[in-house]
XYZ file of C-alpha atoms in Angstrom:
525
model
C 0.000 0.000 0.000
C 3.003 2.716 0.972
C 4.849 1.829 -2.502
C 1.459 2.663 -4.185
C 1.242 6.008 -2.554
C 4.781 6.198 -2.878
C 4.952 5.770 -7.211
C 1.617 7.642 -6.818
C 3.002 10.563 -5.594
C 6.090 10.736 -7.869
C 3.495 10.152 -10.401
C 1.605 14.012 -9.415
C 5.132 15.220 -8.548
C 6.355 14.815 -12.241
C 3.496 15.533 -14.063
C 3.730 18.970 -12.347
C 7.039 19.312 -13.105
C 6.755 18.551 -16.498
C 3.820 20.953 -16.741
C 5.522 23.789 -14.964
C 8.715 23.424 -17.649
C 6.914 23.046 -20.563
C 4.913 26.537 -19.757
C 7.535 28.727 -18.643
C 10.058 27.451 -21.893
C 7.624 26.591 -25.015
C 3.875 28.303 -24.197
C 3.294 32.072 -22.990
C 0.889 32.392 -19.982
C -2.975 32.831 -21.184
C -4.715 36.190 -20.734
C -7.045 35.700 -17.959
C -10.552 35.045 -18.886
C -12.734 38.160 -19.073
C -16.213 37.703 -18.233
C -18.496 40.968 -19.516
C -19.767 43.102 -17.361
C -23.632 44.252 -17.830
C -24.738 47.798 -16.314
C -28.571 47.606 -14.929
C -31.386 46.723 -17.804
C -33.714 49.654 -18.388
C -37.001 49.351 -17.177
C -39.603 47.422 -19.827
C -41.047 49.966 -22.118
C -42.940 46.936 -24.056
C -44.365 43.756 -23.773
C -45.834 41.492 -26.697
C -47.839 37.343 -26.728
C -45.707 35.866 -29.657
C -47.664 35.200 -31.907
C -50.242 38.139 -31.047
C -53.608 35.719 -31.806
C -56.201 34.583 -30.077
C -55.626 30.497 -28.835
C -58.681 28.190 -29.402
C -58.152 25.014 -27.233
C -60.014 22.276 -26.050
C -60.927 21.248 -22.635
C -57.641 20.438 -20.336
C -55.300 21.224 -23.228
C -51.581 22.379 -22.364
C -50.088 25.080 -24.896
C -46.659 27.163 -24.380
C -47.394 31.107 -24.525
C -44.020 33.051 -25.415
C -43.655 36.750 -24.679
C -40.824 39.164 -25.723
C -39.892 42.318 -23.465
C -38.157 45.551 -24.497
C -35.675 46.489 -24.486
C -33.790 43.179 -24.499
C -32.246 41.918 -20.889
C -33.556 40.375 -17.530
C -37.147 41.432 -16.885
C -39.621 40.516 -14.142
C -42.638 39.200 -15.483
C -46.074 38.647 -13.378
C -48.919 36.105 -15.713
C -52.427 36.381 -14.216
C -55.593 34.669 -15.431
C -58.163 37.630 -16.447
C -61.969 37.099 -16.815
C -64.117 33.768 -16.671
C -61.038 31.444 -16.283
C -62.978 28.192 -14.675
C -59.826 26.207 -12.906
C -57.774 27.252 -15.721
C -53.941 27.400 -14.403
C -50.430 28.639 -15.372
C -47.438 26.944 -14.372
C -45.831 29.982 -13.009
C -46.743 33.512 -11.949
C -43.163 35.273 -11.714
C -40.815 34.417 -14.395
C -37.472 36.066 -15.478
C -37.042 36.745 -18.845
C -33.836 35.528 -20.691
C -31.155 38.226 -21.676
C -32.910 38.478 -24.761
C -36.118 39.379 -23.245
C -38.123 36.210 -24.242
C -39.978 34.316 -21.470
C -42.813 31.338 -21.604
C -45.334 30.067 -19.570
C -47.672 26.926 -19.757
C -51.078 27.120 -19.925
C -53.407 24.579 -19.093
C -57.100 25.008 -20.206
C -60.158 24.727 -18.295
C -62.627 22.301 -17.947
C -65.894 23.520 -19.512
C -66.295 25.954 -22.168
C -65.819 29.556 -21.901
C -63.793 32.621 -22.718
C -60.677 34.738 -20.552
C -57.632 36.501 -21.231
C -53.973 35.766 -20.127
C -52.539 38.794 -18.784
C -48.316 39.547 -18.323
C -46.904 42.750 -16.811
C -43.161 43.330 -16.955
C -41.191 45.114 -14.650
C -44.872 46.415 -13.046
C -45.360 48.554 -16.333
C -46.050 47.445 -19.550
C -48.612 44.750 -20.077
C -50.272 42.395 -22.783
C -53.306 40.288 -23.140
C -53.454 36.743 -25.030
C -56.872 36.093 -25.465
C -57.978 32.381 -25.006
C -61.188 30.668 -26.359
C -62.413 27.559 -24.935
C -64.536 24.954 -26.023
C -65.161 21.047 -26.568
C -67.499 21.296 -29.467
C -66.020 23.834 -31.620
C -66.106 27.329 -32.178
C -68.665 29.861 -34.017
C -68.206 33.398 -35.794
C -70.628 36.900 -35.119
C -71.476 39.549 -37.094
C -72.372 42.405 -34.925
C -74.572 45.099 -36.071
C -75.048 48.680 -34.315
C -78.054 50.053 -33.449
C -77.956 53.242 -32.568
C -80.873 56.474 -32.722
C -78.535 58.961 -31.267
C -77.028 61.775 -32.398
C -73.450 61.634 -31.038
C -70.137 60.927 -33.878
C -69.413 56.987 -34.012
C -66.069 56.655 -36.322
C -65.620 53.416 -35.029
C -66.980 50.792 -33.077
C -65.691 47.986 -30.598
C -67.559 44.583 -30.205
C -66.724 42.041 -27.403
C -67.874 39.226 -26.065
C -67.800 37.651 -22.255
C -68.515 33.833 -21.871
C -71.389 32.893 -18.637
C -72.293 36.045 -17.766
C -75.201 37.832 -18.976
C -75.888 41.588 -19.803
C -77.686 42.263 -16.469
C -73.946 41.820 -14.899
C -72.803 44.180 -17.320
C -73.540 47.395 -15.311
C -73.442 51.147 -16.730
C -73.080 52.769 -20.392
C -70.835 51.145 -22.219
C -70.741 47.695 -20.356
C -67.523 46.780 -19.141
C -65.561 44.989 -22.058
C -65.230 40.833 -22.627
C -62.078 39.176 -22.885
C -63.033 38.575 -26.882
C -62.937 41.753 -28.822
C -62.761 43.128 -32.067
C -63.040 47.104 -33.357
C -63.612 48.406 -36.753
C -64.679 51.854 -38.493
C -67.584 53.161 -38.949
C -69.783 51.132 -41.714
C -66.909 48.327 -42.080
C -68.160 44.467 -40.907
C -67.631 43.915 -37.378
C -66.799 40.169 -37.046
C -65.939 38.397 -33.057
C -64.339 34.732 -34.409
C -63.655 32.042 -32.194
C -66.878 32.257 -30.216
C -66.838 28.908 -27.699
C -70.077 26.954 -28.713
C -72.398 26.004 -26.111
C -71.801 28.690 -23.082
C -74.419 31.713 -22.974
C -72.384 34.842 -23.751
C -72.341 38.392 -23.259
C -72.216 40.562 -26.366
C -70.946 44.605 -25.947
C -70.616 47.085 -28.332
C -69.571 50.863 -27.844
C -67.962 53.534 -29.665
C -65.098 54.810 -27.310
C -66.669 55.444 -23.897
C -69.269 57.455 -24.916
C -72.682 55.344 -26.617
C -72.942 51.235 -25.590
C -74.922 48.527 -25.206
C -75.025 44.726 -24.432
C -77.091 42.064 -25.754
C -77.767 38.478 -24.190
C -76.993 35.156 -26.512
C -78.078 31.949 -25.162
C -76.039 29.542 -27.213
C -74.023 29.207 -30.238
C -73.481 25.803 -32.299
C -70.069 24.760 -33.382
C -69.318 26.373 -36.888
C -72.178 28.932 -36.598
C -71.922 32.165 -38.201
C -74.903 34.635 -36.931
C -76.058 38.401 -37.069
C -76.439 40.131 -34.633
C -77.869 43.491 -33.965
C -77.055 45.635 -30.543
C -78.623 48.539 -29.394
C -76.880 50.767 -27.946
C -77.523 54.065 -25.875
C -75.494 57.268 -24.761
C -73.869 57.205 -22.235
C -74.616 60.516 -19.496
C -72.135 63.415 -20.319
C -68.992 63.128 -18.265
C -69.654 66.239 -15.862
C -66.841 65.780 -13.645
C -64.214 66.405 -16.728
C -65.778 69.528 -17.922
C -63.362 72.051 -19.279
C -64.083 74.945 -21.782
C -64.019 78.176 -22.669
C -67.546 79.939 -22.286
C -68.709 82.844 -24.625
C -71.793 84.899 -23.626
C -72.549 87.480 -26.928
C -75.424 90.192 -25.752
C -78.104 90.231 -28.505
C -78.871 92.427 -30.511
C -76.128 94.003 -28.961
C -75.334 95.942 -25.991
C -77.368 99.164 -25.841
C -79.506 98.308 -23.033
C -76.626 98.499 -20.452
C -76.159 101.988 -22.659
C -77.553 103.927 -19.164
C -75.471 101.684 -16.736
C -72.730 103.118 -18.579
C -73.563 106.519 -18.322
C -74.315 106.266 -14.343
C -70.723 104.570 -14.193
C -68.654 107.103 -15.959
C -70.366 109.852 -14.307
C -70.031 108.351 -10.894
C -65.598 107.713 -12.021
C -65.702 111.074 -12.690
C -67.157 112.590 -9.968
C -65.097 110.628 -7.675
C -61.765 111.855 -9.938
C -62.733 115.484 -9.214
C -65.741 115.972 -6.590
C -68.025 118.942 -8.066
C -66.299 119.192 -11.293
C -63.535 121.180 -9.607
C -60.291 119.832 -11.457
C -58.030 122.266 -9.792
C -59.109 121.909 -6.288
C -59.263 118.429 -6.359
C -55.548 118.364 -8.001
C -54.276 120.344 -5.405
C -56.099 118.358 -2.436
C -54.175 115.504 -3.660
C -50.730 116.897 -3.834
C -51.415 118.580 -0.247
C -52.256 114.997 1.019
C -49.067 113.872 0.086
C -47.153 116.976 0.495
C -43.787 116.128 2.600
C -45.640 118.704 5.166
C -49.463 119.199 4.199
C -49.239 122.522 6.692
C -46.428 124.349 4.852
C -48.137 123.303 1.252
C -51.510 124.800 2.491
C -49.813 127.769 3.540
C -48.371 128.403 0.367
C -51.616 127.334 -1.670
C -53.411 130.336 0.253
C -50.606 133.004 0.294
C -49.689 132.155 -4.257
C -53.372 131.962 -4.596
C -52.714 128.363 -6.566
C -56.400 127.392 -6.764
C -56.705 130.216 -9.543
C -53.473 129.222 -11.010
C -54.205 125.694 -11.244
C -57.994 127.062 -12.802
C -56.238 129.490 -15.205
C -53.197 126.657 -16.084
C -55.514 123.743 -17.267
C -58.338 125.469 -18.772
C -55.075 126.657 -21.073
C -55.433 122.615 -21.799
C -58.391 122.982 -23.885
C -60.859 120.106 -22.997
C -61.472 119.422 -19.080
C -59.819 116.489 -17.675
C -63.789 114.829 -17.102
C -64.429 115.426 -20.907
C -61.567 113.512 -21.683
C -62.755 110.599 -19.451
C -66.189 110.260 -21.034
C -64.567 110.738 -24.502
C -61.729 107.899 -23.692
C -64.636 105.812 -21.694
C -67.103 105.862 -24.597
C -64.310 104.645 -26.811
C -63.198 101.705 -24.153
C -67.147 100.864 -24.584
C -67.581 99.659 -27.826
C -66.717 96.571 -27.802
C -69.679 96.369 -24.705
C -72.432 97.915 -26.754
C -71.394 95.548 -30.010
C -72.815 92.839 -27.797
C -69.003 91.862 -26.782
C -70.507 89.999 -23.076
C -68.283 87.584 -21.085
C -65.834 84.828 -21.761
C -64.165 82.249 -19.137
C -63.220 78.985 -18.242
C -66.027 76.415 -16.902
C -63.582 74.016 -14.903
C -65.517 70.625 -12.711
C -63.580 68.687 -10.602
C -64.834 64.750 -9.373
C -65.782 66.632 -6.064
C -68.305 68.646 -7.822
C -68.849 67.411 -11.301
C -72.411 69.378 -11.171
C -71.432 72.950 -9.859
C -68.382 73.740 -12.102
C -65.833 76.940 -11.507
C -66.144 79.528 -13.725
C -63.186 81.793 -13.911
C -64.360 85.357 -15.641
C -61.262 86.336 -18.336
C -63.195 89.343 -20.024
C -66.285 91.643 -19.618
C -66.861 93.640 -22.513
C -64.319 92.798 -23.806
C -61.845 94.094 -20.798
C -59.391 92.310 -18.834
C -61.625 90.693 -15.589
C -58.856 91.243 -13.449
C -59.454 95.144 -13.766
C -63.048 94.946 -13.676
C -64.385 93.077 -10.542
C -63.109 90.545 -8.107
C -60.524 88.148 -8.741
C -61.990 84.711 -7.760
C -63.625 82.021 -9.519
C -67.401 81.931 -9.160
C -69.783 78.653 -8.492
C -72.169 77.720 -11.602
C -74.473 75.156 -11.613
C -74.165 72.597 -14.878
C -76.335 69.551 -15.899
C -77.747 67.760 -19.048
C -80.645 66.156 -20.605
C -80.276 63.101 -22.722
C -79.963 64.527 -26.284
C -76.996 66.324 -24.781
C -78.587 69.391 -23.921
C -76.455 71.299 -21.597
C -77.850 74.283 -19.338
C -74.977 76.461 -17.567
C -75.969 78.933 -14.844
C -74.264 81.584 -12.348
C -73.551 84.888 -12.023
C -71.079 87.439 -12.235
C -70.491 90.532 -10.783
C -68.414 94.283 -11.982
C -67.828 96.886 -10.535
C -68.608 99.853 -12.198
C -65.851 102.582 -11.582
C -63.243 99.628 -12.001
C -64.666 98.977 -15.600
C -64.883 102.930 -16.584
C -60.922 102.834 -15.674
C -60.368 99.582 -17.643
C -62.043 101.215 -20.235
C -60.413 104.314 -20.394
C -56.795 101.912 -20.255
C -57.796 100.173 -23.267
C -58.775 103.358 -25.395
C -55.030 105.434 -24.166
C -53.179 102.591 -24.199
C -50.356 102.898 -27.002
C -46.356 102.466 -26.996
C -46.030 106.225 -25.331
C -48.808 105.818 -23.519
C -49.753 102.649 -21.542
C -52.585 103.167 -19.655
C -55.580 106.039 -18.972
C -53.648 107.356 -15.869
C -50.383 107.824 -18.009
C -52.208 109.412 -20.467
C -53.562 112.029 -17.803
C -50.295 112.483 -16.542
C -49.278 113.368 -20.093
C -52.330 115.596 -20.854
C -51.585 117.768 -17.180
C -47.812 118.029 -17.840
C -47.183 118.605 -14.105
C -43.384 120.033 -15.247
C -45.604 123.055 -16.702
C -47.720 123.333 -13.681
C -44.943 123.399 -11.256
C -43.433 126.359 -13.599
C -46.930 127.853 -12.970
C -47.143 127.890 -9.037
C -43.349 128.418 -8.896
C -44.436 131.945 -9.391
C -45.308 132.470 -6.077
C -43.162 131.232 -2.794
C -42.722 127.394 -2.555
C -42.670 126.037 0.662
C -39.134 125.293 1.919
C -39.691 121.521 2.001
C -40.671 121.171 -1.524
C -39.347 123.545 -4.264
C -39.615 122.788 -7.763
C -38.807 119.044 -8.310
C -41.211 118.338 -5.170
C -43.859 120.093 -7.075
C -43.364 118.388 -10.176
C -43.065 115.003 -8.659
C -46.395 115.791 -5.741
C -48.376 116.893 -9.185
C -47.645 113.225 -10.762
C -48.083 111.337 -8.090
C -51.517 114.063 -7.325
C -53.379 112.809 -10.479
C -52.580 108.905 -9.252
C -54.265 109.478 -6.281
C -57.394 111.177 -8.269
C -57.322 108.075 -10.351
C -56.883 105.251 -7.705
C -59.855 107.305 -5.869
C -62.120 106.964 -8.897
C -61.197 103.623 -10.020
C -61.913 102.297 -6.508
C -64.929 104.336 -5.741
C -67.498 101.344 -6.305
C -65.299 98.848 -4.395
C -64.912 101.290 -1.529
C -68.235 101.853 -1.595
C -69.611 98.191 -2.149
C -71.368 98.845 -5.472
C -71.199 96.206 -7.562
C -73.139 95.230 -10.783
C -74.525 91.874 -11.623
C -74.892 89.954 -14.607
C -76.792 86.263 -14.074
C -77.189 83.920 -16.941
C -79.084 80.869 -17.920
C -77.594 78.705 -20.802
C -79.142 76.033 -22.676
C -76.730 74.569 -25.476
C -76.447 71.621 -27.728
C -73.502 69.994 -26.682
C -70.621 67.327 -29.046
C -68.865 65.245 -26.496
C -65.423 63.315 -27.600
C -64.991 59.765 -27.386
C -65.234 59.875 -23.373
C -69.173 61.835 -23.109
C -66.692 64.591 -22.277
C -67.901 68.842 -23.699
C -65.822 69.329 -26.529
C -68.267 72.291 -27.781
C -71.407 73.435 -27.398
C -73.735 76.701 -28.756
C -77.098 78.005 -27.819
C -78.340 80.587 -26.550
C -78.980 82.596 -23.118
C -81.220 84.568 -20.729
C -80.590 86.650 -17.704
C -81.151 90.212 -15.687
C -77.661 92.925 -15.400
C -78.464 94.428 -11.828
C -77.031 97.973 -11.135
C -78.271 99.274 -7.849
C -82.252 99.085 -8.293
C -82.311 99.283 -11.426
C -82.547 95.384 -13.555
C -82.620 95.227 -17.069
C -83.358 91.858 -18.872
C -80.165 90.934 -21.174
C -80.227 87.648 -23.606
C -77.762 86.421 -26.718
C -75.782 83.227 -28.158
C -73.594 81.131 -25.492
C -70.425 79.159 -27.044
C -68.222 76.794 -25.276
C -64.734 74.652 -27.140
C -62.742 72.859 -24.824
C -58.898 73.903 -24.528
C -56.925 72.204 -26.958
C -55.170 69.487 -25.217
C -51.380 70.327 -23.802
């Protein structure tokens, strides 16, 4: 046994030797072996059932479904059993995919007869559905015919079919889909193949989400091809996604707010300069702000500047009031052309039926500058037929929109707004040169005057402008709309037009107001 080991072990001893002198004299050293390194696979953007076709089998039958992933690599991928499956079973749930992105899974079919989908989901994104038809008898084929009174656009329509369930399970407009489905355009044959003879099925039809219908079949014979016709309804306008743009137009135009407009200019200007006194009311301002009201007052009485400020802007020509009608009447036009309101109607899932409507013009002027800024509550709802009705109201305030008028008739590159363009037409430069005639008071020569004179005719402005806030007048305009609404493929308001009643409250005084209503949905982002 030792001289075994013994020639055993001179055996190993050699060998090595002979292996260690043959490397080092006749072979160089082999590069070590480089194994390739792979960074992290992407997440799955897609995931396809190869081939994409529906699988007819038989009762207990076993058949391989293959799936491909992209981008190629390893991919988590979860297989659930979707619909009617019966004791249908997969012989995995969670697979990896290969490197290349391809994974299978067995199926075994059910039992009895009936219809479900295969469902895999890789990396918890993507997903696909193999559709699998069942039966022992054989398989039919359905023409399915729409039948539809409404008035909404169909381009296309979507058939399906759901094995042992009936329509009455099939709750809402459209019915929830079957596993078995099939779409088409508008007018082209709409065929579901590979019916499973025998079960009672469910048959849907919609076009998008917004018309459907269901209707019950009781049995189908192996190599049966039938008609047959659905009817289908719309489905209730989608209130909770409303979004569009509403346009109220005053017909035949705007001339019966004409004396609202009058009371409102005359009520800005009074405010601008109480008792038509210009001069006084220029001066009260500048005292106000006056680095030392006493010392301007004193000088005011002892220059006699009331009559110099009379004398220097009747040398102006027009009087600063004329000007504001003249400038106001001009801002109104687009008002008495019938120009009403425009906003945004806006529901949320909250309040699908009482939508926000944001106000973005009144006659034609900026909302922002012509009442409060904040949304205000409507009330929306709709008949079958898709007859919409919109109400609310909104509210202006009248001095606000005489100065937003005014802005839009002065405003030009010199000239931006209606207070600039006062400032222009007073040229307080020239009126300090007027009173500097007399003794200024030591705080505030020349410049002071200049700059109390601009800043003077701001606070006459801001005093006008905010006249009916400070005083809580406010106007209303209420509205009633009834419009024929189009809805998009989800019974969502794309547009609607019609036409619209209400009352524009001033005060006491109401005046009945009515015109076309338009509404177009935002074009999408």
């Amino acid at each position: 046994m030792r001289s075994l080991r013994a020639i055993g072990s001179m055996a190993v001893a050699c060998a090595l030797a002979c292996a260690c002198s043959s490397s080092s004299e006749q072979q160089p050293i082999p590069d070590a072996a480089v194994v390739p390194e792979t960074g992290p696979v992407d997440k799955a953007t897609s995931i396809a059932f190869e081939p994409d076709a529906m699988l007819t089998l038989a009762p207990g039958e076993k058949t391989t479904l293959q799936i491909v992933v992209q981008p190629t690599g390893v991919h988590s991928v979860r297989f659930s059993l979707v619909g009617d499956s019966l004791d249908a079973s997969l012989d995995a749930d969670l697979l990896q995919t290969t490197e290349l992105g391809r994974a299978a899974v067995v199926l075994t079919a059910p039992q009895a007869a009936t219809a479900f989908q295969v469902r895999a989901v890789a990396d918890d994104g993507p997903s696909a559905q193999a559709v699998v038809s069942v039966s022992g008898t054989g398989f039919a084929k359905l023409t399915v015919v729409p039948a539809y009174a409404g008035a909404r656009s169909t381009p296309e329509w979507t058939a399906t079919a759901a094995a042992l369930i009936s329509c009455s399970d099939k709750k809402g407009i459209p019915p929830q889909d079957g596993p078995l489905m099939q779409t088409a355009p508008s007018g082209s044959p709409l065929v579901l193949d590979g019916l499973p003879a025998g079960p009672k099925l469910a048959i849907t039809l919609r076009s998008g989400h917004a018309v459907g219908g269901c209707s019950d079949l009781v049995k189908l014979s192996a190599g049966e091809e039938r008609t047959v016709s659905v009817k289908v309804g719309d489905r209730p306008i989608e209130l909770a996604s409303t979004d569009f743009e509403l346009g109220i137009v005053l017909e035949p135009d705007g001339t019966a707010l004409e004396p609202w407009l009058e009371a409102s200019t005359a009520k800005f200007v009074e405010a601008f300069a109480p008792k038509g006194n210009e001069a006084a009311a220029l001066l009260d301002a500048m005292q106000s702000l006056a680095p030392v009201p006493a010392e301007f007052a004193k000088a005011r009485l002892n220059g006699k500047w009331d009559e110099a400020a009379v004398q220097y802007l009747q040398l102006l020509g027009k009087p600063l009031s004329e000007r504001i009608h003249s400038w106001a009447a001009k801002g109104f036009l687009p008002l008495r052309g019938g120009v009403g309101l425009t906003g945004r109607i806006r529901s949320t899932q909250e309040s699908p039926s009482q939508p926000a409507l944001t106000v973005e013009t009144f006659g034609g002027l900026d909302a922002a500058k012509v009442g409060w800024s904040y949304d205000y509550m409507t009330s929306l709802s709709a008949d079958p037929g898709d007859t919409v009705h919109v109400a609310g109201a909104v509210y202006v305030l009248p001095t606000a929109y005489v100065a937003a008028a005014v802005d839009s008739a002065t405003a030009s590159a010199e000239v931006p707004d209606g207070l600039s363009a006062l400032r222009h037409v007073v040229s307080c430069s020239k009126l300090a040169d007027a009173l500097a005639t007399t003794t200024l008071p030591p705080t505030c020569l020349m410049s002071c005057i200049e700059k109390l004179c601009m800043a003077g005719v701001g606070r006459m402005w801001e005093t006008a402008r905010d006249a009916s806030e400070d005083s809580f007048d406010a106007a209303s305009l209420s509205f009633n709309v009834s419009a024929a609404a189009q809805v998009d493929a989800e019974a969502v308001i794309v547009t609607m037009a019609g036409t619209w009643a209400g009352e524009f409250t001033s005060g006491q005084d109401d005046v009945s107001v009515k015109g076309t209503a338009t509404g177009t949905a935002p074009p999408s982002p």
